[in-house]
Structure formats: structure tokens, C-alpha cells
Amino acid sequence: MSWFESFVLGLVQGLTEFLPISSSAHLRLTAAFAGWHDPGAAFTAITQIGTEAAVLIYFRKDIARILSAWFRSLTDRSMRGDHDAQMGWLVIVGS
């Protein structure tokens, strides 16, 4: 796989990860339409890890704030009405 193919497929992965349809299928379809070889499971997994890392880095301050409020709400009842603490509980329940 060339650098250009990797770049294009990485771009497709990043743009389609948050759509409610398979980003893995987008990678396979892009490769098929361009006449390239199937990128394979390892490439797909690495691009998905890269997307996840980018999201975690981008939202790191929000995640830290929510985690901090959630942990404080475990011992301090007055924190249970805090928006960030409630968000922490909702993430846990929703997961």
C-alpha cells in the first residue's frame, strides 16, 4: 500500500467514523472503487485506534472534568446535582 493510498483511506476513516454506517465498509468500498487492494483488518484496526485517540485528545479536558466531578459525587452528596457528575453517571448507565 502506498503512502497516497494510506492517506486517502485514513482520511475516509476519519470522515466516516462518526456516521451511523460502517466506516470499515467505507474503507473497503473506497479501495475497491479506486482499484486498490483491500486494506485488510490490521489497517482498519489501526485507523480506528487513530480516530479514537484523536477524539480522546480533542475532548481530554471535558473527559477529565466529567471524571473528576463523577468521582467527587461518590463521596459528596452535594455534587450529585452537578451537570458534569450527572453526565458521568449517564455515560456509565448508557455503556
PDB file of C-alpha atoms in Angstrom:
ATOM      1  CA  MET A   1       0.000   0.000   0.000  1.00  0.00           C
ATOM      2  CA  SER A   2       1.411   3.359  -0.985  1.00  0.00           C
ATOM      3  CA  TRP A   3       1.535   6.484   1.170  1.00  0.00           C
ATOM      4  CA  PHE A   4      -1.106   8.075  -1.023  1.00  0.00           C
ATOM      5  CA  GLU A   5      -3.471   5.117  -0.570  1.00  0.00           C
ATOM      6  CA  SER A   6      -2.867   5.169   3.181  1.00  0.00           C
ATOM      7  CA  PHE A   7      -3.530   8.911   3.307  1.00  0.00           C
ATOM      8  CA  VAL A   8      -6.773   8.656   1.327  1.00  0.00           C
ATOM      9  CA  LEU A   9      -8.043   5.690   3.346  1.00  0.00           C
ATOM     10  CA  GLY A  10      -7.107   7.400   6.620  1.00  0.00           C
ATOM     11  CA  LEU A  11      -8.999  10.491   5.523  1.00  0.00           C
ATOM     12  CA  VAL A  12     -12.040   8.381   4.613  1.00  0.00           C
ATOM     13  CA  GLN A  13     -11.836   6.650   8.005  1.00  0.00           C
ATOM     14  CA  GLY A  14     -11.674   9.934   9.892  1.00  0.00           C
ATOM     15  CA  LEU A  15     -14.563  11.473   7.986  1.00  0.00           C
ATOM     16  CA  THR A  16     -16.881   8.454   8.139  1.00  0.00           C
ATOM     17  CA  GLU A  17     -16.213   7.133  11.650  1.00  0.00           C
ATOM     18  CA  PHE A  18     -18.999   9.219  13.146  1.00  0.00           C
ATOM     19  CA  LEU A  19     -21.633   8.427  10.551  1.00  0.00           C
ATOM     20  CA  PRO A  20     -24.219   5.842  11.626  1.00  0.00           C
ATOM     21  CA  ILE A  21     -22.962   3.413   8.994  1.00  0.00           C
ATOM     22  CA  SER A  22     -19.829   1.293   8.883  1.00  0.00           C
ATOM     23  CA  SER A  23     -16.579   3.187   8.422  1.00  0.00           C
ATOM     24  CA  SER A  24     -14.911  -0.171   7.732  1.00  0.00           C
ATOM     25  CA  ALA A  25     -17.202  -0.648   4.750  1.00  0.00           C
ATOM     26  CA  HIS A  26     -16.261   2.813   3.507  1.00  0.00           C
ATOM     27  CA  LEU A  27     -12.600   1.779   3.554  1.00  0.00           C
ATOM     28  CA  ARG A  28     -13.318  -1.371   1.576  1.00  0.00           C
ATOM     29  CA  LEU A  29     -15.549   0.436  -0.912  1.00  0.00           C
ATOM     30  CA  THR A  30     -13.048   3.252  -1.426  1.00  0.00           C
ATOM     31  CA  ALA A  31     -10.280   0.744  -2.096  1.00  0.00           C
ATOM     32  CA  ALA A  32     -12.499  -1.236  -4.469  1.00  0.00           C
ATOM     33  CA  PHE A  33     -13.626   1.839  -6.432  1.00  0.00           C
ATOM     34  CA  ALA A  34     -10.046   3.091  -6.715  1.00  0.00           C
ATOM     35  CA  GLY A  35      -8.824  -0.321  -7.884  1.00  0.00           C
ATOM     36  CA  TRP A  36      -6.589  -0.798  -4.831  1.00  0.00           C
ATOM     37  CA  HIS A  37      -6.108  -3.946  -2.779  1.00  0.00           C
ATOM     38  CA  ASP A  38      -8.319  -4.480   0.267  1.00  0.00           C
ATOM     39  CA  PRO A  39      -6.632  -2.613   3.143  1.00  0.00           C
ATOM     40  CA  GLY A  40      -7.156  -5.559   5.494  1.00  0.00           C
ATOM     41  CA  ALA A  41      -8.216  -5.882   9.104  1.00  0.00           C
ATOM     42  CA  ALA A  42      -4.918  -4.660  10.572  1.00  0.00           C
ATOM     43  CA  PHE A  43      -5.002  -1.372   8.647  1.00  0.00           C
ATOM     44  CA  THR A  44      -8.668  -0.867   9.537  1.00  0.00           C
ATOM     45  CA  ALA A  45      -7.970  -1.521  13.226  1.00  0.00           C
ATOM     46  CA  ILE A  46      -5.046   0.909  13.290  1.00  0.00           C
ATOM     47  CA  THR A  47      -7.050   3.675  11.614  1.00  0.00           C
ATOM     48  CA  GLN A  48      -9.889   3.145  14.097  1.00  0.00           C
ATOM     49  CA  ILE A  49      -7.439   3.347  17.006  1.00  0.00           C
ATOM     50  CA  GLY A  50      -6.066   6.555  15.500  1.00  0.00           C
ATOM     51  CA  THR A  51      -9.559   8.017  15.249  1.00  0.00           C
ATOM     52  CA  GLU A  52     -10.287   7.063  18.859  1.00  0.00           C
ATOM     53  CA  ALA A  53      -7.017   8.608  20.033  1.00  0.00           C
ATOM     54  CA  ALA A  54      -7.795  11.838  18.171  1.00  0.00           C
ATOM     55  CA  VAL A  55     -11.223  12.066  19.816  1.00  0.00           C
ATOM     56  CA  LEU A  56      -9.802  11.394  23.286  1.00  0.00           C
ATOM     57  CA  ILE A  57      -7.102  14.026  22.799  1.00  0.00           C
ATOM     58  CA  TYR A  58      -9.581  16.589  21.476  1.00  0.00           C
ATOM     59  CA  PHE A  59     -12.028  16.062  24.360  1.00  0.00           C
ATOM     60  CA  ARG A  60      -9.420  15.421  27.083  1.00  0.00           C
ATOM     61  CA  LYS A  61     -10.382  18.470  29.168  1.00  0.00           C
ATOM     62  CA  ASP A  62     -14.082  17.629  29.035  1.00  0.00           C
ATOM     63  CA  ILE A  63     -13.411  13.989  29.906  1.00  0.00           C
ATOM     64  CA  ALA A  64     -11.169  14.982  32.831  1.00  0.00           C
ATOM     65  CA  ARG A  65     -13.792  17.431  34.124  1.00  0.00           C
ATOM     66  CA  ILE A  66     -16.574  14.825  33.935  1.00  0.00           C
ATOM     67  CA  LEU A  67     -14.447  12.129  35.589  1.00  0.00           C
ATOM     68  CA  SER A  68     -13.391  14.495  38.357  1.00  0.00           C
ATOM     69  CA  ALA A  69     -16.980  15.546  39.086  1.00  0.00           C
ATOM     70  CA  TRP A  70     -18.174  11.944  38.982  1.00  0.00           C
ATOM     71  CA  PHE A  71     -15.530  10.768  41.476  1.00  0.00           C
ATOM     72  CA  ARG A  72     -16.330  13.692  43.796  1.00  0.00           C
ATOM     73  CA  SER A  73     -20.038  12.831  43.597  1.00  0.00           C
ATOM     74  CA  LEU A  74     -19.287   9.402  45.060  1.00  0.00           C
ATOM     75  CA  THR A  75     -18.379  10.925  48.425  1.00  0.00           C
ATOM     76  CA  ASP A  76     -20.026  14.364  48.354  1.00  0.00           C
ATOM     77  CA  ARG A  77     -23.826  14.277  48.086  1.00  0.00           C
ATOM     78  CA  SER A  78     -23.987  17.963  47.149  1.00  0.00           C
ATOM     79  CA  MET A  79     -22.136  17.139  43.903  1.00  0.00           C
ATOM     80  CA  ARG A  80     -24.871  14.785  42.704  1.00  0.00           C
ATOM     81  CA  GLY A  81     -26.804  17.673  41.152  1.00  0.00           C
ATOM     82  CA  ASP A  82     -23.744  18.869  39.237  1.00  0.00           C
ATOM     83  CA  HIS A  83     -24.151  18.619  35.459  1.00  0.00           C
ATOM     84  CA  ASP A  84     -20.736  17.002  34.932  1.00  0.00           C
ATOM     85  CA  ALA A  85     -21.318  14.442  37.689  1.00  0.00           C
ATOM     86  CA  GLN A  86     -24.687  13.557  36.177  1.00  0.00           C
ATOM     87  CA  MET A  87     -23.050  13.213  32.769  1.00  0.00           C
ATOM     88  CA  GLY A  88     -20.577  10.746  34.290  1.00  0.00           C
ATOM     89  CA  TRP A  89     -23.428   8.654  35.672  1.00  0.00           C
ATOM     90  CA  LEU A  90     -25.286   8.783  32.357  1.00  0.00           C
ATOM     91  CA  VAL A  91     -22.205   7.600  30.476  1.00  0.00           C
ATOM     92  CA  ILE A  92     -21.854   4.668  32.882  1.00  0.00           C
ATOM     93  CA  VAL A  93     -25.532   3.724  32.645  1.00  0.00           C
ATOM     94  CA  GLY A  94     -25.533   4.169  28.869  1.00  0.00           C
ATOM     95  CA  SER A  95     -22.481   1.968  28.460  1.00  0.00           C
TER      96      SER A  95
END
